[in-house]
Structure formats: C-alpha cells, structure tokens
PDB file of C-alpha atoms in Angstrom:
ATOM      1  CA  UNK A   1      -0.085   0.184   0.143  1.00 32.00           C
ATOM      2  CA  UNK A   2       1.330   3.537  -0.666  1.00 38.00           C
ATOM      3  CA  UNK A   3      -0.009   6.616   1.138  1.00 40.00           C
ATOM      4  CA  UNK A   4      -1.240   9.473  -1.124  1.00 41.00           C
ATOM      5  CA  UNK A   5      -3.221  12.372  -0.885  1.00 50.00           C
ATOM      6  CA  UNK A   6      -6.794  12.540  -2.431  1.00 53.00           C
ATOM      7  CA  UNK A   7      -6.308  15.775  -3.853  1.00 50.00           C
ATOM      8  CA  UNK A   8      -2.648  13.956  -5.665  1.00 51.00           C
ATOM      9  CA  UNK A   9      -4.389  10.999  -6.854  1.00 50.00           C
ATOM     10  CA  UNK A  10      -7.303  13.281  -8.341  1.00 56.00           C
ATOM     11  CA  UNK A  11      -5.172  15.358  -9.981  1.00 53.00           C
ATOM     12  CA  UNK A  12      -3.055  12.671 -11.626  1.00 49.00           C
ATOM     13  CA  UNK A  13      -6.345  11.142 -12.899  1.00 52.00           C
ATOM     14  CA  UNK A  14      -7.645  13.910 -14.286  1.00 51.00           C
ATOM     15  CA  UNK A  15      -4.396  15.701 -15.907  1.00 48.00           C
ATOM     16  CA  UNK A  16      -4.546  13.167 -19.003  1.00 42.00           C
ATOM     17  CA  UNK A  17      -8.851  13.765 -19.397  1.00 46.00           C
ATOM     18  CA  UNK A  18      -9.314  17.581 -19.257  1.00 43.00           C
ATOM     19  CA  UNK A  19      -7.857  18.331 -22.954  1.00 38.00           C
ATOM     20  CA  UNK A  20     -10.022  15.091 -25.031  1.00 33.00           C
ATOM     21  CA  UNK A  21     -13.556  16.446 -24.749  1.00 31.00           C
ATOM     22  CA  UNK A  22     -15.782  18.824 -25.964  1.00 31.00           C
ATOM     23  CA  UNK A  23     -18.433  21.029 -23.335  1.00 31.00           C
ATOM     24  CA  UNK A  24     -21.967  19.933 -23.566  1.00 33.00           C
ATOM     25  CA  UNK A  25     -24.109  23.160 -24.155  1.00 34.00           C
ATOM     26  CA  UNK A  26     -26.859  23.464 -22.349  1.00 36.00           C
ATOM     27  CA  UNK A  27     -26.413  22.148 -18.959  1.00 40.00           C
ATOM     28  CA  UNK A  28     -26.321  24.055 -15.825  1.00 46.00           C
ATOM     29  CA  UNK A  29     -24.743  21.274 -14.083  1.00 52.00           C
ATOM     30  CA  UNK A  30     -22.616  17.967 -14.866  1.00 58.00           C
ATOM     31  CA  UNK A  31     -24.489  15.638 -12.498  1.00 56.00           C
ATOM     32  CA  UNK A  32     -23.096  12.170 -13.795  1.00 56.00           C
ATOM     33  CA  UNK A  33     -21.755   8.719 -12.817  1.00 62.00           C
ATOM     34  CA  UNK A  34     -19.686   8.788 -15.901  1.00 77.00           C
ATOM     35  CA  UNK A  35     -16.027  10.623 -15.486  1.00 87.00           C
ATOM     36  CA  UNK A  36     -15.761  11.528 -19.215  1.00 87.00           C
ATOM     37  CA  UNK A  37     -19.366  13.332 -19.112  1.00 90.00           C
ATOM     38  CA  UNK A  38     -18.842  15.237 -16.119  1.00 91.00           C
ATOM     39  CA  UNK A  39     -15.260  16.458 -17.834  1.00 92.00           C
ATOM     40  CA  UNK A  40     -16.679  17.204 -20.824  1.00 92.00           C
ATOM     41  CA  UNK A  41     -19.455  19.220 -19.374  1.00 93.00           C
ATOM     42  CA  UNK A  42     -17.591  21.080 -17.130  1.00 95.00           C
ATOM     43  CA  UNK A  43     -13.940  21.552 -19.550  1.00 95.00           C
ATOM     44  CA  UNK A  44     -14.871  24.987 -20.905  1.00 96.00           C
ATOM     45  CA  UNK A  45     -15.798  26.894 -17.739  1.00 97.00           C
ATOM     46  CA  UNK A  46     -12.929  24.983 -15.905  1.00 97.00           C
ATOM     47  CA  UNK A  47     -10.446  26.048 -18.421  1.00 97.00           C
ATOM     48  CA  UNK A  48     -11.449  29.166 -18.721  1.00 97.00           C
ATOM     49  CA  UNK A  49     -11.956  30.349 -15.483  1.00 98.00           C
ATOM     50  CA  UNK A  50      -8.690  28.364 -14.385  1.00 98.00           C
ATOM     51  CA  UNK A  51      -6.443  30.149 -17.235  1.00 97.00           C
ATOM     52  CA  UNK A  52      -8.430  33.263 -16.214  1.00 98.00           C
ATOM     53  CA  UNK A  53      -6.756  33.198 -12.512  1.00 98.00           C
ATOM     54  CA  UNK A  54      -3.407  31.451 -13.236  1.00 98.00           C
ATOM     55  CA  UNK A  55      -4.283  28.236 -11.499  1.00 98.00           C
ATOM     56  CA  UNK A  56      -4.318  24.582 -13.218  1.00 97.00           C
ATOM     57  CA  UNK A  57      -7.211  23.504 -14.908  1.00 96.00           C
ATOM     58  CA  UNK A  58      -6.724  19.832 -14.099  1.00 93.00           C
ATOM     59  CA  UNK A  59      -6.884  20.625 -10.231  1.00 94.00           C
ATOM     60  CA  UNK A  60      -9.903  22.709 -10.249  1.00 95.00           C
ATOM     61  CA  UNK A  61     -11.558  19.741 -12.230  1.00 94.00           C
ATOM     62  CA  UNK A  62     -10.155  17.201  -9.952  1.00 91.00           C
ATOM     63  CA  UNK A  63     -11.167  19.153  -7.001  1.00 91.00           C
ATOM     64  CA  UNK A  64     -14.848  19.803  -8.422  1.00 94.00           C
ATOM     65  CA  UNK A  65     -14.786  15.889  -9.489  1.00 91.00           C
ATOM     66  CA  UNK A  66     -13.934  14.826  -5.653  1.00 88.00           C
ATOM     67  CA  UNK A  67     -15.844  17.716  -3.636  1.00 89.00           C
ATOM     68  CA  UNK A  68     -19.567  17.326  -5.884  1.00 92.00           C
ATOM     69  CA  UNK A  69     -19.189  13.284  -6.266  1.00 90.00           C
ATOM     70  CA  UNK A  70     -18.416  13.915  -9.879  1.00 91.00           C
ATOM     71  CA  UNK A  71     -21.351  16.533 -10.126  1.00 93.00           C
ATOM     72  CA  UNK A  72     -24.017  14.033  -8.171  1.00 93.00           C
ATOM     73  CA  UNK A  73     -24.124  15.296  -4.668  1.00 93.00           C
ATOM     74  CA  UNK A  74     -27.013  17.140  -3.505  1.00 94.00           C
ATOM     75  CA  UNK A  75     -25.121  20.418  -2.839  1.00 95.00           C
ATOM     76  CA  UNK A  76     -24.125  20.543  -6.576  1.00 96.00           C
ATOM     77  CA  UNK A  77     -27.011  19.603  -8.234  1.00 96.00           C
ATOM     78  CA  UNK A  78     -29.165  21.777  -5.776  1.00 96.00           C
ATOM     79  CA  UNK A  79     -26.969  24.666  -5.604  1.00 97.00           C
ATOM     80  CA  UNK A  80     -23.970  24.320  -8.508  1.00 97.00           C
ATOM     81  CA  UNK A  81     -21.984  24.545  -5.824  1.00 97.00           C
ATOM     82  CA  UNK A  82     -18.958  22.276  -6.881  1.00 96.00           C
ATOM     83  CA  UNK A  83     -16.281  23.268  -4.183  1.00 94.00           C
ATOM     84  CA  UNK A  84     -18.429  22.933  -0.778  1.00 91.00           C
ATOM     85  CA  UNK A  85     -17.939  26.850  -0.448  1.00 94.00           C
ATOM     86  CA  UNK A  86     -19.705  27.522   2.859  1.00 94.00           C
ATOM     87  CA  UNK A  87     -21.619  31.086   3.670  1.00 96.00           C
ATOM     88  CA  UNK A  88     -23.599  32.638   0.624  1.00 97.00           C
ATOM     89  CA  UNK A  89     -23.559  34.255  -3.053  1.00 97.00           C
ATOM     90  CA  UNK A  90     -25.522  37.150  -3.588  1.00 97.00           C
ATOM     91  CA  UNK A  91     -27.384  36.193  -0.641  1.00 97.00           C
ATOM     92  CA  UNK A  92     -28.337  32.906  -1.736  1.00 98.00           C
ATOM     93  CA  UNK A  93     -27.569  29.589   0.159  1.00 98.00           C
ATOM     94  CA  UNK A  94     -28.632  26.269   1.298  1.00 98.00           C
ATOM     95  CA  UNK A  95     -28.613  24.360   4.486  1.00 97.00           C
ATOM     96  CA  UNK A  96     -26.942  20.819   4.582  1.00 95.00           C
ATOM     97  CA  UNK A  97     -25.474  18.378   7.117  1.00 93.00           C
ATOM     98  CA  UNK A  98     -21.901  18.049   6.152  1.00 88.00           C
ATOM     99  CA  UNK A  99     -18.929  15.677   7.646  1.00 86.00           C
ATOM    100  CA  UNK A 100     -16.128  17.586   8.780  1.00 84.00           C
ATOM    101  CA  UNK A 101     -12.662  16.376  10.050  1.00 82.00           C
ATOM    102  CA  UNK A 102     -11.224  17.790  13.188  1.00 85.00           C
ATOM    103  CA  UNK A 103      -6.934  18.702  13.688  1.00 84.00           C
ATOM    104  CA  UNK A 104      -6.874  15.156  14.904  1.00 87.00           C
ATOM    105  CA  UNK A 105      -8.018  13.700  11.820  1.00 81.00           C
ATOM    106  CA  UNK A 106     -11.359  12.491  13.595  1.00 89.00           C
ATOM    107  CA  UNK A 107     -14.791  12.602  11.630  1.00 90.00           C
ATOM    108  CA  UNK A 108     -17.632  14.851  12.807  1.00 93.00           C
ATOM    109  CA  UNK A 109     -21.123  16.187  11.183  1.00 95.00           C
ATOM    110  CA  UNK A 110     -22.591  19.358  11.494  1.00 94.00           C
ATOM    111  CA  UNK A 111     -25.438  21.438   9.465  1.00 96.00           C
ATOM    112  CA  UNK A 112     -23.768  24.235   7.697  1.00 95.00           C
ATOM    113  CA  UNK A 113     -24.817  26.872   5.017  1.00 97.00           C
ATOM    114  CA  UNK A 114     -23.334  26.727   1.485  1.00 97.00           C
ATOM    115  CA  UNK A 115     -23.125  28.924  -1.168  1.00 98.00           C
ATOM    116  CA  UNK A 116     -25.767  28.695  -3.807  1.00 98.00           C
ATOM    117  CA  UNK A 117     -24.818  29.678  -7.288  1.00 98.00           C
ATOM    118  CA  UNK A 118     -26.486  30.615 -10.231  1.00 98.00           C
ATOM    119  CA  UNK A 119     -24.552  28.265 -12.642  1.00 97.00           C
ATOM    120  CA  UNK A 120     -21.184  25.893 -12.909  1.00 97.00           C
ATOM    121  CA  UNK A 121     -18.940  29.046 -14.163  1.00 97.00           C
ATOM    122  CA  UNK A 122     -20.197  30.929 -11.144  1.00 98.00           C
ATOM    123  CA  UNK A 123     -18.768  28.103  -8.862  1.00 98.00           C
ATOM    124  CA  UNK A 124     -15.780  27.762 -10.818  1.00 98.00           C
ATOM    125  CA  UNK A 125     -15.079  31.351 -10.646  1.00 98.00           C
ATOM    126  CA  UNK A 126     -16.013  31.911  -6.918  1.00 98.00           C
ATOM    127  CA  UNK A 127     -13.482  29.004  -6.348  1.00 97.00           C
ATOM    128  CA  UNK A 128     -10.792  30.738  -8.412  1.00 98.00           C
ATOM    129  CA  UNK A 129     -11.147  33.906  -6.581  1.00 97.00           C
ATOM    130  CA  UNK A 130     -10.608  32.023  -3.238  1.00 96.00           C
ATOM    131  CA  UNK A 131      -7.643  30.401  -3.956  1.00 97.00           C
ATOM    132  CA  UNK A 132      -6.399  33.642  -5.152  1.00 97.00           C
ATOM    133  CA  UNK A 133      -7.242  35.868  -2.432  1.00 97.00           C
ATOM    134  CA  UNK A 134      -7.158  33.717   0.485  1.00 95.00           C
ATOM    135  CA  UNK A 135      -9.681  34.158   3.905  1.00 92.00           C
ATOM    136  CA  UNK A 136      -9.638  37.122   6.177  1.00 93.00           C
ATOM    137  CA  UNK A 137      -6.997  35.943   8.449  1.00 94.00           C
ATOM    138  CA  UNK A 138      -4.861  34.683   5.601  1.00 95.00           C
ATOM    139  CA  UNK A 139      -4.793  36.014   2.009  1.00 96.00           C
ATOM    140  CA  UNK A 140      -2.075  33.853   0.770  1.00 96.00           C
ATOM    141  CA  UNK A 141      -3.520  30.436   2.536  1.00 96.00           C
ATOM    142  CA  UNK A 142      -3.842  28.989  -0.962  1.00 96.00           C
ATOM    143  CA  UNK A 143      -0.884  30.404  -2.780  1.00 97.00           C
ATOM    144  CA  UNK A 144       0.745  26.950  -3.231  1.00 96.00           C
ATOM    145  CA  UNK A 145      -1.888  26.263  -6.164  1.00 96.00           C
ATOM    146  CA  UNK A 146      -0.760  29.449  -8.167  1.00 97.00           C
ATOM    147  CA  UNK A 147       1.136  28.438 -11.391  1.00 97.00           C
ATOM    148  CA  UNK A 148       3.555  31.012 -10.673  1.00 98.00           C
ATOM    149  CA  UNK A 149       4.196  29.100  -7.043  1.00 97.00           C
ATOM    150  CA  UNK A 150       3.874  25.677  -8.142  1.00 96.00           C
ATOM    151  CA  UNK A 151       6.075  23.985 -10.745  1.00 96.00           C
ATOM    152  CA  UNK A 152       3.488  21.367 -11.745  1.00 94.00           C
ATOM    153  CA  UNK A 153      -0.069  20.581 -11.050  1.00 91.00           C
ATOM    154  CA  UNK A 154       1.159  17.739  -8.394  1.00 90.00           C
ATOM    155  CA  UNK A 155       2.772  20.586  -6.665  1.00 92.00           C
ATOM    156  CA  UNK A 156      -0.527  22.313  -6.985  1.00 93.00           C
ATOM    157  CA  UNK A 157      -2.575  19.650  -5.610  1.00 90.00           C
ATOM    158  CA  UNK A 158      -0.509  18.935  -2.719  1.00 89.00           C
ATOM    159  CA  UNK A 159      -0.962  22.557  -1.730  1.00 90.00           C
ATOM    160  CA  UNK A 160      -4.196  22.344  -0.869  1.00 87.00           C
ATOM    161  CA  UNK A 161      -3.697  19.698   1.594  1.00 81.00           C
ATOM    162  CA  UNK A 162      -3.778  21.144   5.064  1.00 77.00           C
ATOM    163  CA  UNK A 163      -5.311  24.053   4.124  1.00 83.00           C
ATOM    164  CA  UNK A 164      -8.624  23.434   1.733  1.00 79.00           C
ATOM    165  CA  UNK A 165      -8.413  19.981   2.121  1.00 63.00           C
ATOM    166  CA  UNK A 166      -8.675  18.503   5.743  1.00 55.00           C
ATOM    167  CA  UNK A 167      -9.425  14.820   4.644  1.00 56.00           C
ATOM    168  CA  UNK A 168      -7.142  12.459   5.953  1.00 54.00           C
ATOM    169  CA  UNK A 169      -4.468  10.660   3.614  1.00 50.00           C
ATOM    170  CA  UNK A 170      -5.811   7.618   1.976  1.00 48.00           C
ATOM    171  CA  UNK A 171      -4.410   4.438   1.014  1.00 45.00           C
ATOM    172  CA  UNK A 172      -4.138   2.995  -2.545  1.00 41.00           C
ATOM    173  CA  UNK A 173      -2.943  -0.090  -3.924  1.00 42.00           C
TER     174      UNK A 173
END
C-alpha cells in the first residue's frame, strides 16, 4: 500500500482527461456517474476560469470532481456548488448536513450554510477567487496552488492538503 493525498491522486487522474473532450451545451451542472461526461460538461468553464486566475485546470477539475462526487452531490445538483464553499453567494444559500474532519483527523457531522450559485461557471469563478485571495485571516493561504508558485499540477494539488482539504491521507494499492 502507498499513502497518497486524495487531491494528488485525483489531479493525476484528471490531468490526462481534461484536454480531450467537448463541452455539452445547455447544462447547468454535470450530474453524472460517468467521469468523461463530467469532464466534457465542465471543460469550458474550468479551463476559462482556471486560466484567467492562473491556476491549473486539471487541479480545479479534480477538486470539483471530488468535492461534488462527479456532480452528483445534493449540494451540486441543488446549488451548483462544486467545491463545498460555505456561506452565501449574492444572498443565496442552502443549509445541509456536512461531514468535517477536526485537527486530529476525526470525522464529525454538522449543519452548515453553503453558497448557492446560478451556474457551474459562477462556482468555478468563486473558487478561483478564494484560491487567489485567500481568507480574511490569511490572504496567501492558497498561494501554493498558483501556477507561478507551483511548478506542476501535482505541486498545486499537494498545496491544497492541510489548507483547503482537511480529509486525512488515503491508502491506494
């Protein structure tokens, strides 16, 4: 068994798949159990937004896939929220039960308000702004994900662990 960060694993899988698909027009979200359909549907907004904010499209796609369960999560299908961003967006939010990990890696459940977006692209843009602007307490907390600070998509994916990603490492064969 090898211990690997789930962000890195997903980014490695996604890096090969982002470039080979066409956007399916007319969809507001990418609810599917088929990864290729998910990638195809979100390729355009992910690529546009990631490039605009100088982030890696493969990492953004991987993060969206993981956080939204390939677009099938209730949060994504009801609120176009692909990244689990809490709070409200232009006054719109939904309250949902969420699984969180504490600083000791222990899982617990709580209810939280999550941002409700009008489109997938709005969710991608808000996530990109969060990665670029950080939080009120640390504006550079996600600077390791920026292309100018991460030599590879793997470096950018690793930078999410312990900051954006709080889930513990996973085991893979």
